[in-house]
Coordinates of C-alpha atoms in Angstrom, one line a residue:
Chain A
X236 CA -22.6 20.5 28.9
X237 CA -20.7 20.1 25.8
X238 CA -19.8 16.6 24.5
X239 CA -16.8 15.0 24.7
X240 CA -14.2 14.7 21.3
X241 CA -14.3 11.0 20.9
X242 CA -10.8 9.4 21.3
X243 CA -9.9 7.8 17.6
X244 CA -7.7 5.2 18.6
X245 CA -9.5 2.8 21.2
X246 CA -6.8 1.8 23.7
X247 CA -6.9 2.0 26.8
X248 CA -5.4 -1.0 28.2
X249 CA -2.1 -1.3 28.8
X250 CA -0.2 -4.6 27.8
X251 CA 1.1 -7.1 31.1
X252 CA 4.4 -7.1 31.5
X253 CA 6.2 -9.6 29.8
X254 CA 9.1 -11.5 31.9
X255 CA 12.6 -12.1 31.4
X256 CA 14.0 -15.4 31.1
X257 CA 16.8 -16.2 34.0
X258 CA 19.9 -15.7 32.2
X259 CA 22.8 -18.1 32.4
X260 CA 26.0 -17.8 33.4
X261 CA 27.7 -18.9 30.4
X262 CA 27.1 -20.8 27.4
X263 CA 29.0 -24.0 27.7
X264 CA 26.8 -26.8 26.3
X265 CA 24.1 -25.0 25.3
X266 CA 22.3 -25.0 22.1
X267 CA 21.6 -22.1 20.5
X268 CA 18.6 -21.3 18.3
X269 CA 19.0 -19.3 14.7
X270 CA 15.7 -17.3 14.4
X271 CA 16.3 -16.1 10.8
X272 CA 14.2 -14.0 9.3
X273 CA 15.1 -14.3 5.5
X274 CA 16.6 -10.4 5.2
X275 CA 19.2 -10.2 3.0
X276 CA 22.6 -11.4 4.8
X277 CA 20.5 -12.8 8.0
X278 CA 21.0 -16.3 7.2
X279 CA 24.9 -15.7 7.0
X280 CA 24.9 -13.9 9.6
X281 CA 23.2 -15.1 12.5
X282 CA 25.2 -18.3 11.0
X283 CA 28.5 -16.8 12.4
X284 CA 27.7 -15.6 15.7
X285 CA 26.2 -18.7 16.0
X286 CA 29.4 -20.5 14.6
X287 CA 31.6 -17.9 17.1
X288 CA 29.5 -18.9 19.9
X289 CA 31.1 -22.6 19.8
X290 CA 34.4 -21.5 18.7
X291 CA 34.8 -19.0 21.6
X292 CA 32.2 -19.5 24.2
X293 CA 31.5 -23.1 24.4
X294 CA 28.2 -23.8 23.0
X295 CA 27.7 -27.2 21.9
X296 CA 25.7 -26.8 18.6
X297 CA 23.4 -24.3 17.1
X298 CA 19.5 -25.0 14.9
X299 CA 18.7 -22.5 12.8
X300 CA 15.1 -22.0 11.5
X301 CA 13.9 -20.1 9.0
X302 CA 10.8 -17.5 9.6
X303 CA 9.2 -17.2 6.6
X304 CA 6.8 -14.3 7.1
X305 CA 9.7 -11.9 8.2
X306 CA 7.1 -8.6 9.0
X307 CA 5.1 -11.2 11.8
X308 CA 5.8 -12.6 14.9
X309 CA 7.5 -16.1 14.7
X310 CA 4.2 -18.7 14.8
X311 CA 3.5 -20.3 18.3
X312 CA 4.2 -23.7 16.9
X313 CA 8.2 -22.5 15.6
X314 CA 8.4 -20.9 18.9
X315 CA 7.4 -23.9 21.1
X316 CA 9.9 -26.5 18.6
X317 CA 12.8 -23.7 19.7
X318 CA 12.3 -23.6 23.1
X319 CA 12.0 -27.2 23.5
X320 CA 15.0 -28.2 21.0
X321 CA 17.3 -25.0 22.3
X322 CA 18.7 -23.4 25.5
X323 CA 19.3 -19.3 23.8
X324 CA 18.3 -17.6 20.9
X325 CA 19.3 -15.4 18.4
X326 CA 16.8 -13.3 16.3
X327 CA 17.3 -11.4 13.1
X328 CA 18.4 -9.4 11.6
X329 CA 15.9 -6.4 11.8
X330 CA 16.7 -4.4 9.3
X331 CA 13.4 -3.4 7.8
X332 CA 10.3 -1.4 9.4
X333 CA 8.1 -4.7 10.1
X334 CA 11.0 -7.0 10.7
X335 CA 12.9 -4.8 12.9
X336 CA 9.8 -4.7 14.9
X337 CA 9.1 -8.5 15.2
X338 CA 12.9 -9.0 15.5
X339 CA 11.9 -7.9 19.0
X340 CA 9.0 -9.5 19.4
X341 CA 10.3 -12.7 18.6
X342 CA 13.0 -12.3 21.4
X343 CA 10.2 -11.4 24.2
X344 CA 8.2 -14.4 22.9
X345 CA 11.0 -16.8 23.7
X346 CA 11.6 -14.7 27.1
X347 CA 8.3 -15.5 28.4
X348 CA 8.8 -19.0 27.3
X349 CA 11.6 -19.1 29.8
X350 CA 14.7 -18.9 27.2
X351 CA 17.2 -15.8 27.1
X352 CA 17.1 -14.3 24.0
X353 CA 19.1 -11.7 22.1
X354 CA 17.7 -9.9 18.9
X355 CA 19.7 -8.6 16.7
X356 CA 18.8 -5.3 14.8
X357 CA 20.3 -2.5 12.3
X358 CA 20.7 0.8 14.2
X359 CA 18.5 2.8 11.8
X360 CA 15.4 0.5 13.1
X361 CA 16.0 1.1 17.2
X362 CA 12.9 3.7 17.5
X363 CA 10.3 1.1 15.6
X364 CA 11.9 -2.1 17.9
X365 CA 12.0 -0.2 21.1
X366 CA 7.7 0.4 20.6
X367 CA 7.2 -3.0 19.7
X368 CA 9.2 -3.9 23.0
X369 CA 6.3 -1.5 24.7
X370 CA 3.7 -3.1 23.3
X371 CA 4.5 -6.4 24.2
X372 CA 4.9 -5.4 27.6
X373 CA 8.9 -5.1 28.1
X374 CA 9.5 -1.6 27.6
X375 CA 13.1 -1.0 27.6
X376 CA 14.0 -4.6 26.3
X377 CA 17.8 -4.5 25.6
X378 CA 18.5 -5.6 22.5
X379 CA 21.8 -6.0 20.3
X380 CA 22.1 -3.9 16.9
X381 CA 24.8 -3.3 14.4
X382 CA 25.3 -0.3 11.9
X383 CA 23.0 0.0 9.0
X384 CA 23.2 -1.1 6.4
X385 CA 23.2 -5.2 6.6
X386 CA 21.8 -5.8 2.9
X387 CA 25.1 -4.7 1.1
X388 CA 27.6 -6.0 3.2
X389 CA 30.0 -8.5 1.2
X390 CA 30.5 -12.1 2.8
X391 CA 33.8 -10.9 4.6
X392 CA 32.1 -8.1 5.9
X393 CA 29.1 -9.9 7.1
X394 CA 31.6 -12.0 9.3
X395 CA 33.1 -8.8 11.0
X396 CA 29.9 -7.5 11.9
X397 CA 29.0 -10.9 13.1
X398 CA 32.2 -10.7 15.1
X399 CA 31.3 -7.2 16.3
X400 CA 28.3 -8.0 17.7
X401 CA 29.6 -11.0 19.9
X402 CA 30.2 -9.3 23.1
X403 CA 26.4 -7.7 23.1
X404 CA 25.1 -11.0 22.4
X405 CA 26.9 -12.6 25.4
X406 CA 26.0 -9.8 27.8
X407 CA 22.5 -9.8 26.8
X408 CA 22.2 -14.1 27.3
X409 CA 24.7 -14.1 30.2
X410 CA 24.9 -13.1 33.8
X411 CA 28.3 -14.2 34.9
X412 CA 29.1 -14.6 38.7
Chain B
X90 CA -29.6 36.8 12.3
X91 CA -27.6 34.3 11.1
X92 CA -25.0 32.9 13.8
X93 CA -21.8 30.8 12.8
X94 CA -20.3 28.6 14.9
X95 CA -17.4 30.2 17.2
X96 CA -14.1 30.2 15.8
X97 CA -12.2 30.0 18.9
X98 CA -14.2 26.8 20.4
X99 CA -13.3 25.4 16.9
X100 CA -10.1 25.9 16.7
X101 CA -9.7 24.9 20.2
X102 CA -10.9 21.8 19.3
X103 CA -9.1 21.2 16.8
X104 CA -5.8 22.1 19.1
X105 CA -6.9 19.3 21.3
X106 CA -7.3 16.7 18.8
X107 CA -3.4 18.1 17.8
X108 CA -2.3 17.9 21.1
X109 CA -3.6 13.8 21.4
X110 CA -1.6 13.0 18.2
X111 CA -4.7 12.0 16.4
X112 CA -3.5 14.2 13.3
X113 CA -2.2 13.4 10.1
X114 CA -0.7 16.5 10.1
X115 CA -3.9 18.8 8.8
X116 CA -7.2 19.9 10.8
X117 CA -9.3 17.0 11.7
X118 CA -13.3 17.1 12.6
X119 CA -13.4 16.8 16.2
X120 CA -15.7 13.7 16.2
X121 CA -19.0 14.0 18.9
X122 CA -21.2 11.1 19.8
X123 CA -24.4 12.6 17.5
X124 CA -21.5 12.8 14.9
X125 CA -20.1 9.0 15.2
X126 CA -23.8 7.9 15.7
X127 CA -25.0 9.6 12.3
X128 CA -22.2 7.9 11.0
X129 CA -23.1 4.3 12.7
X130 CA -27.0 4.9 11.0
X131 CA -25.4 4.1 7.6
X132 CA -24.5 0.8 8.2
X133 CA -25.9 -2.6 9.5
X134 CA -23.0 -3.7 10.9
X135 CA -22.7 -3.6 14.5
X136 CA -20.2 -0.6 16.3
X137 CA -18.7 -3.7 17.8
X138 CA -17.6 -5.6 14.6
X139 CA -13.8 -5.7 13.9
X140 CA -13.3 -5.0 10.3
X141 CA -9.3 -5.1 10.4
X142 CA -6.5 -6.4 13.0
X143 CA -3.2 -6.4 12.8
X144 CA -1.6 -8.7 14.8
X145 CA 2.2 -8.4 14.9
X146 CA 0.8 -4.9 17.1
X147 CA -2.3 -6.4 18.9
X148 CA -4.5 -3.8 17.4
X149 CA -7.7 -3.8 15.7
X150 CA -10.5 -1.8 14.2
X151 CA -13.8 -1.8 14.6
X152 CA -17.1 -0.2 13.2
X153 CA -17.1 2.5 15.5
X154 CA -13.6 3.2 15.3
X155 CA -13.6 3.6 11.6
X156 CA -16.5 5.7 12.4
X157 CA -15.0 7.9 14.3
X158 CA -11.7 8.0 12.4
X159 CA -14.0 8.8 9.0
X160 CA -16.0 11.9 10.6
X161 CA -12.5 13.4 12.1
X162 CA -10.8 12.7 8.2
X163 CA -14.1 15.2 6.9
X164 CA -16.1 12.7 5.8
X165 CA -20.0 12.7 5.5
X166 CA -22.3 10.0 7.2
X167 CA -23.0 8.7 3.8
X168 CA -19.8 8.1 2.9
X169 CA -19.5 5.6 5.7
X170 CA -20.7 2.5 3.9
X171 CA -17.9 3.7 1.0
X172 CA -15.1 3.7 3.8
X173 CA -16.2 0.3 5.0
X174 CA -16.1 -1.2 1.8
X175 CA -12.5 0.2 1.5
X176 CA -11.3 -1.0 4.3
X177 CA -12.4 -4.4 3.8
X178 CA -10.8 -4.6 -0.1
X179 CA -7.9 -3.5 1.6
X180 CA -7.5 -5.6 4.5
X181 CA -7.8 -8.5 1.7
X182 CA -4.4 -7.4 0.4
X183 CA -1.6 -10.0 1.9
X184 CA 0.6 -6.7 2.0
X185 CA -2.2 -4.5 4.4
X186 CA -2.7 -7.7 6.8
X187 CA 1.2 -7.5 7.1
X188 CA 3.8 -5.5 7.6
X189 CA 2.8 -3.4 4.5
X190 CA 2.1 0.0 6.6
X191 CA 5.1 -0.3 8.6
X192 CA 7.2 -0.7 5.6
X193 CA 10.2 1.5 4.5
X194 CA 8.7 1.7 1.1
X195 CA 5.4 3.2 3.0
X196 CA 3.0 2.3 0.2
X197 CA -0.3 4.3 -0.6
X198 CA -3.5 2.5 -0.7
X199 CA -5.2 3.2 -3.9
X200 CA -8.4 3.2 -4.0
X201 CA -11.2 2.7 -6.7
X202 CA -14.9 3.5 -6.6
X203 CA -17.5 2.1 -8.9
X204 CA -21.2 2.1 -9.9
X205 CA -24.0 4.1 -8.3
X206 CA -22.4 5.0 -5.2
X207 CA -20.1 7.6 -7.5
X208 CA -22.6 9.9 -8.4
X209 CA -24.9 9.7 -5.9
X210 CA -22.2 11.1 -3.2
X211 CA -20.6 13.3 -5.4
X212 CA -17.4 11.3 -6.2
X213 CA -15.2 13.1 -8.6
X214 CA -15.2 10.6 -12.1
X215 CA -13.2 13.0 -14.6
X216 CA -10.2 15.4 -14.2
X217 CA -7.4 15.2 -11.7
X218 CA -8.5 11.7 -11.0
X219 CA -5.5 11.7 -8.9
X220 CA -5.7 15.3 -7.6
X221 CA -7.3 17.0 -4.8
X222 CA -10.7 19.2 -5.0
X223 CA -13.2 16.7 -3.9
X224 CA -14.7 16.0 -0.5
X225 CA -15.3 12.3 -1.2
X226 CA -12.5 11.3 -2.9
X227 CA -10.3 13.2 -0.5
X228 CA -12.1 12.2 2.4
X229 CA -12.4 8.6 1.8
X230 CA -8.8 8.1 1.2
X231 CA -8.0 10.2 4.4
X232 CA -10.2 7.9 6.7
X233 CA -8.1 5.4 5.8
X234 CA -4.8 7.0 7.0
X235 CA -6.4 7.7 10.2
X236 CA -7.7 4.3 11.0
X237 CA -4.4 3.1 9.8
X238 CA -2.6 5.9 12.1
X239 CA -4.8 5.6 15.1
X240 CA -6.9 2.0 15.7
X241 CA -4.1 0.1 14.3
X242 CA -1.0 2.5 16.1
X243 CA 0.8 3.1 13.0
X244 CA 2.7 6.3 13.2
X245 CA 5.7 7.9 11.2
X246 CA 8.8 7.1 13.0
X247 CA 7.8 4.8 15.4
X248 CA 6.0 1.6 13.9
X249 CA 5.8 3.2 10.7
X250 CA 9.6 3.8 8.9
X251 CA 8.7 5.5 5.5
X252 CA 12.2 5.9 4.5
X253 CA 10.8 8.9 1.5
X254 CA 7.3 7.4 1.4
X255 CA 5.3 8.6 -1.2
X256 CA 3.3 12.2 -2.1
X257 CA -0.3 11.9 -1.4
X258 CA 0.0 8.4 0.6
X259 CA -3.7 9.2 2.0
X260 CA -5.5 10.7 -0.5
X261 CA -5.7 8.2 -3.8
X262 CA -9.2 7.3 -3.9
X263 CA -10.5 7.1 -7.9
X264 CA -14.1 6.7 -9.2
X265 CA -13.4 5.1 -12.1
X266 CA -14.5 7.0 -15.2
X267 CA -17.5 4.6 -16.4
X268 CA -19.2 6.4 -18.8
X269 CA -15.8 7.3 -21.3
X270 CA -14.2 4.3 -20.7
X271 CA -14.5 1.8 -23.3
X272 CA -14.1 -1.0 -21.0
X273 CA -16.6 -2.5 -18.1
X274 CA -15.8 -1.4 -14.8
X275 CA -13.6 -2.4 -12.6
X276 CA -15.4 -3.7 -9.8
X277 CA -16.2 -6.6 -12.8
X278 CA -12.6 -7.3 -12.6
X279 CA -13.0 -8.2 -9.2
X280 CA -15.7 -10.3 -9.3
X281 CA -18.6 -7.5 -9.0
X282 CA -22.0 -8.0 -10.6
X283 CA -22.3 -4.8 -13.6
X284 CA -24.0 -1.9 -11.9
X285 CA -23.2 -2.4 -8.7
X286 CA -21.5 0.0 -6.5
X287 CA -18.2 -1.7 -5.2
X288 CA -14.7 -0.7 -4.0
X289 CA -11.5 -2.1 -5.1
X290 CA -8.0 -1.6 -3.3
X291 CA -4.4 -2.1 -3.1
X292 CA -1.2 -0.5 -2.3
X293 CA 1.0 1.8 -4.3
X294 CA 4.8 1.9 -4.1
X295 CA 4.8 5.4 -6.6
X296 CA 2.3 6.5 -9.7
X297 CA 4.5 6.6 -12.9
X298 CA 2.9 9.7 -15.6
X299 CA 2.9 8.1 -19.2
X300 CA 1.9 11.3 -21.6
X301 CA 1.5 10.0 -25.2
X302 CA -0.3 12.6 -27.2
X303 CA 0.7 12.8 -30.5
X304 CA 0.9 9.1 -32.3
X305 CA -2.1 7.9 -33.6
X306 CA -0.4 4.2 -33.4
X307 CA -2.2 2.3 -30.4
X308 CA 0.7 -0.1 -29.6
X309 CA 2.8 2.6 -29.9
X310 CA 1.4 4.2 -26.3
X311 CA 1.5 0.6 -24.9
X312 CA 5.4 0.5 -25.3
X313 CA 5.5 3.7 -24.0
X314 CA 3.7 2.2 -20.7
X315 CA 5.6 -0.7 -20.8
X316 CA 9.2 1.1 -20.6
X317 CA 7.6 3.3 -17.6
X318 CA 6.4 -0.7 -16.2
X319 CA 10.1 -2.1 -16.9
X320 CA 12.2 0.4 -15.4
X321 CA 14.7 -1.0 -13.2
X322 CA 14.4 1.2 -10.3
X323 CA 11.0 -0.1 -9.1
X324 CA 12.3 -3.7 -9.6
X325 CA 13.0 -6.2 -6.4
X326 CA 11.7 -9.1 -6.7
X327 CA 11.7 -11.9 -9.8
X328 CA 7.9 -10.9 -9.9
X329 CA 6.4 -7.1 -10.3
X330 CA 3.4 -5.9 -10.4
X331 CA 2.1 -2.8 -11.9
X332 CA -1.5 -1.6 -13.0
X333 CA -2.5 1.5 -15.9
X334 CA -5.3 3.8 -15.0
X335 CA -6.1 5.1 -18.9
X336 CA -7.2 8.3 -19.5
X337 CA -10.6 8.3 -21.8
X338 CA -8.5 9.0 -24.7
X339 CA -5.8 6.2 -25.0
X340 CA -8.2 3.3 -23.5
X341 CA -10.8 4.7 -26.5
X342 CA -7.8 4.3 -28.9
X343 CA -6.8 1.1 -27.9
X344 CA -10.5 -0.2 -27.8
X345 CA -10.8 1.2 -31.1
X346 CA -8.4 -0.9 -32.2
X347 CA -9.4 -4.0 -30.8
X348 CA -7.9 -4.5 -27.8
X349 CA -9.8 -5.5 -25.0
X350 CA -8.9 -5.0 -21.1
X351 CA -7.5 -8.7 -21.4
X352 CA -5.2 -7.9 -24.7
X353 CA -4.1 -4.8 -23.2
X354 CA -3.0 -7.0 -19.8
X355 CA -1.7 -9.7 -22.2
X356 CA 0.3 -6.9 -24.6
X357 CA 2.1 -5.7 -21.5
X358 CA 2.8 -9.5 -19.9
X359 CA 4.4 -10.3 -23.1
X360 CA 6.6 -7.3 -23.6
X361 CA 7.2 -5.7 -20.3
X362 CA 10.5 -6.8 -18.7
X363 CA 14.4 -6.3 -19.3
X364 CA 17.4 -8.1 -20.2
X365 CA 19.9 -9.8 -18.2
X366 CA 22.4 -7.0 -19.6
X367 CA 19.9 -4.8 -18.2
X368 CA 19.4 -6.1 -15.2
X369 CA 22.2 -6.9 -14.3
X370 CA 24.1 -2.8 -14.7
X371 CA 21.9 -2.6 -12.3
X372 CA 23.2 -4.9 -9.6
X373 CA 19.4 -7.0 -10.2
X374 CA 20.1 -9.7 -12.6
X375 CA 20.3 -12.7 -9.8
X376 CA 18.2 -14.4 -8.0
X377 CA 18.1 -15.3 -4.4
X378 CA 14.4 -16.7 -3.0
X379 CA 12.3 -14.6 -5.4
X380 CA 14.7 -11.5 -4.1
X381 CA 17.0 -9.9 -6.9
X382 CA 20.8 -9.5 -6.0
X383 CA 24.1 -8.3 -8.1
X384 CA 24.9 -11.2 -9.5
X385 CA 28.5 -11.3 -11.4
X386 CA 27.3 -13.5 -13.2
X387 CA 26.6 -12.5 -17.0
X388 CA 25.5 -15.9 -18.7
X389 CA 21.9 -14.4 -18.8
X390 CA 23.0 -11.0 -20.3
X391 CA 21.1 -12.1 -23.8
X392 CA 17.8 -13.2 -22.1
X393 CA 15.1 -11.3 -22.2
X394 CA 13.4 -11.5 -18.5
X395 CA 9.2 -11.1 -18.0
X396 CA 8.1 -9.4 -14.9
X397 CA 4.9 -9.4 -15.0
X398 CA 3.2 -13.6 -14.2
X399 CA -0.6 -13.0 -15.1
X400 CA -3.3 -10.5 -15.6
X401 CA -4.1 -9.4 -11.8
X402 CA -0.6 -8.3 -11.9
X403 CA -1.6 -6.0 -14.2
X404 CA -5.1 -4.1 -13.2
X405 CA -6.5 -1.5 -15.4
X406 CA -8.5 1.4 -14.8
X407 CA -9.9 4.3 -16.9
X408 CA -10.0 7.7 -15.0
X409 CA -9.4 11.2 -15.5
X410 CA -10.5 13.9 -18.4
X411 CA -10.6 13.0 -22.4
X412 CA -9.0 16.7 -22.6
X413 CA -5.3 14.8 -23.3
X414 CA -3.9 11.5 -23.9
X415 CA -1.8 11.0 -20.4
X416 CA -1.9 7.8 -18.7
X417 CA -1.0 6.6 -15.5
X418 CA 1.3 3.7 -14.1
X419 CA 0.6 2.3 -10.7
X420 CA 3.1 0.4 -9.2
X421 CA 1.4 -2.3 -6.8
X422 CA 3.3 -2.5 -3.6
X423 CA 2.7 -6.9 -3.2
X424 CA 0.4 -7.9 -5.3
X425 CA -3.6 -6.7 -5.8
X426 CA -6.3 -8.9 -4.1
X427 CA -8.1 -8.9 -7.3
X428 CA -11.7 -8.9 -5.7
X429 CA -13.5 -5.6 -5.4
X430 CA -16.1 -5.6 -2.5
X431 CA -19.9 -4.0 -2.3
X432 CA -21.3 -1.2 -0.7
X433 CA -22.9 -2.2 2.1
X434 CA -25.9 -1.0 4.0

């Protein structure tokens, strides 16, 4: 009997699956949470959707923090301050090969903390966040993205796309009646 | 009678390992238990020990994987402690233990070999340092891709987004050129004891030719390595990084001249860098974090801007042949570790 080829990689398990925060079924009075990963133009940004989300949606007030470490997952500690301080979050922007990634990841954490969360990614990074969602055990986790690239974009520009993106960001925190 | 081994059950093999998407794109060993366990006999360290994790993926990498991931990249047993050693310089770079091999800039590890350990597994030390030809060298370097590619589930287009990447990402592995270089080794650089057989690593974002052949003038070739340092392209952040790895002939000139490893790093620190004029045609003359950005801004047009903060910014190597004076620029993708680490048992 021959041996076996020895399997290089040394997974076998796969990861639980990871669930999804009960969604709302608006956001009036709710706080939302910036996740900003320091990418160029995330800070501006996440900013306006979350300035839009008062003007236009209801939301009482928005705290941004800032991840400093943009190619890892947020730490638990930032994590746990959000959940507690805020009722949704927004992640982003993923528009880099590790940040893209933990874009998601960040959004899943805060799902299985129990708030809706809505990542927000460049198109040209959907491949690299849709296996992170897989590995953190929410394959197909819907997230929003807007065109690449984010980097250039002038101020007025990062407004429109900010303005763009509104409607994916409510259907992915919302379930209206 | 001499028999060879079957070439249909090898390439069969070899079809398999294809079909799991183990490959880097070329042949690997298929790796068999007596294989990995030759392999394992090299080392003290237990199969179990994890010598790498990355956690943004959950993954890790342990003894036996690298094992089995160095006998599939072509290494030999003995080559295993060399691999180890590797691995463990690397995973001391910020950039490695990141998001460094998912990046967009999909930066090479380079790796460098000294002491011993060189000659006494065959390690190419002279020409086409940076070239292909040699089991070890080529070997070495490729175990590292694999690990990278299969115990920590980095692969092109999915995790990993390389928008061009670089030629040769998995194959720069250097034994430094000890006995022409003027210097001391390396490893000494990184805190090694002389005569030791060590491993140093970091990541590349490109390697940069400098060929300087006909001035007798040493300062003369170190301008001509700092315009190839202070080009604008490979600038991003306030801070760059970017070692030489000398050819025989233009470290000897420079020794000759006085210049120690530390002048040489202190030459380039003081006259690497560009203008705000400079920078800023180039949409890089602002500031934002430690990130460069188009600033309109032109106050700082007349200011000459450093690039390079201290002397592990700067690491210097000598490899390759004395047959011609051409030099090499390494551009360091982060910053280097600046420890070298021993070959184990």
């Amino acid at each position: 009997m021959p041996y076996p080829i020895l399997d290089p990689t040394g997974t076998t398990e796969t990861a639980a699956r990871a669930p999804r925060a009960p969604r709302r079924r608006n956001l009036r009075g709710v706080t939302v949470g910036l996740l900003v990963n320091t990418k160029q133009n995330a800070a501006p940004f996440l900013d306006e959707v979350g300035r839009l989300l008062i003007a236009e949606h209801g939301a009482t007030g928005t705290m941004a923090r800032t991840k400093v470490n943009f190619a890892a997952p947020a730490p638990d500690d930032l994590v746990k301050e959000m959940t507690t301080s805020c009722d949704v979050i927004i992640t982003g922007i993923g528009d880099c090969g590790s940040c893209s990634a933990s874009a998601v990841a960040d959004g899943i954490a805060f799902e299985v903390a129990g708030l809706p969360a809505a990542a927000i990614c460049s198109d040209a990074f959907r491949v690299t966040a849709d296996a992170m969602a897989e590995l953190r055990g929410a394959p197909g986790y819907r997230y929003a993205t807007t065109p690449h690239p984010v980097a250039v974009l002038t101020p007025d520009q990062v407004k429109q796309r900010a303005a763009q993106v509104l409607d994916d960001v409510m259907s992915l925190l919302t379930e209206p009646e | 009678m001499t028999t060879t081994p079957d070439p249909e059950e090898a390439q069969a093999a070899i079809e398999y390992c294809y079909a799991q998407g183990w490959s880097d794109g070329l042949p690997l060993v298929p790796a068999s238990q007596p294989l990995v366990e030759a392999f394992l006999a090299t080392t003290s360290r237990s199969p179990d020990d994890v010598i790498g994790e990355l956690e943004q993926v959950g993954r890790n990498c342990t003894v036996y994987l690298a094992a089995v991931n160095a006998a599939m990249a072509g290494c030999l047993p003995e080559y295993f402690p060399v691999v180890l050693a590797a691995f463990d310089a690397l995973m001391r770079e910020r950039a490695a233990r990141g998001g460094g091999w998912q990046s967009t800039s999909g930066p090479a590890p380079m790796i460098v070999v000294n002491g011993p350990v060189r000659h006494e597994l065959g390690f190419n030390t002279q020409g086409g340092a940076f070239g292909p030809g040699f089991r070890p060298n080529a070997t070495v370097a490729r175990a590292i891709g694999l690990i990278v590619r299969n115990a920590f589930g980095i692969r092109p287009h999915v995790l990993e987004q390389a928008t061009q990447g670089l030629p040769g990402r998995w194959s720069i592995c250097l034994a430094e050129n000890e006995e022409e270089s003027p210097w001391p080794p390396f490893a000494i650089d990184g805190g090694q004891p002389a005569g030791v057989s060590a491993v140093s690593a970091t990541l590349l974002r490109t390697c940069e030719f400098v060929d300087n052949r006909h001035t007798p003038d040493p300062e003369q070739i170190l301008w001509d390595v700092a315009d190839t340092i202070s080009r604008t392209g490979s600038l991003i952040f306030r801070d760059t990084s970017a070692g030489v790895v000398f050819c025989p002939e233009h470290a000897q000139m420079l020794a000759e001249a006085g210049f120690a490893k530390a002048d040489v790093q202190a030459w380039l620190i003081e006259h690497c860098g560009r203008t705000g004029a400079d920078l800023r045609r180039a949409g890089k003359n602002g500031l934002r974090g430690i990130a460069r950005f188009a600033d309109a801004d032109s106050s700082e047009d007349g200011t000459f801007t450093r690039i390079l903060p201290s002397p592990r910014h700067v690491p210097i190597v000598v490899a390759g042949a004395r047959n011609a004076a051409i030099s090499m620029v390494v551009r360091v993708f982060g910053e280097w570790s600046g420890t070298a680490v021993e070959v184990g048992t």
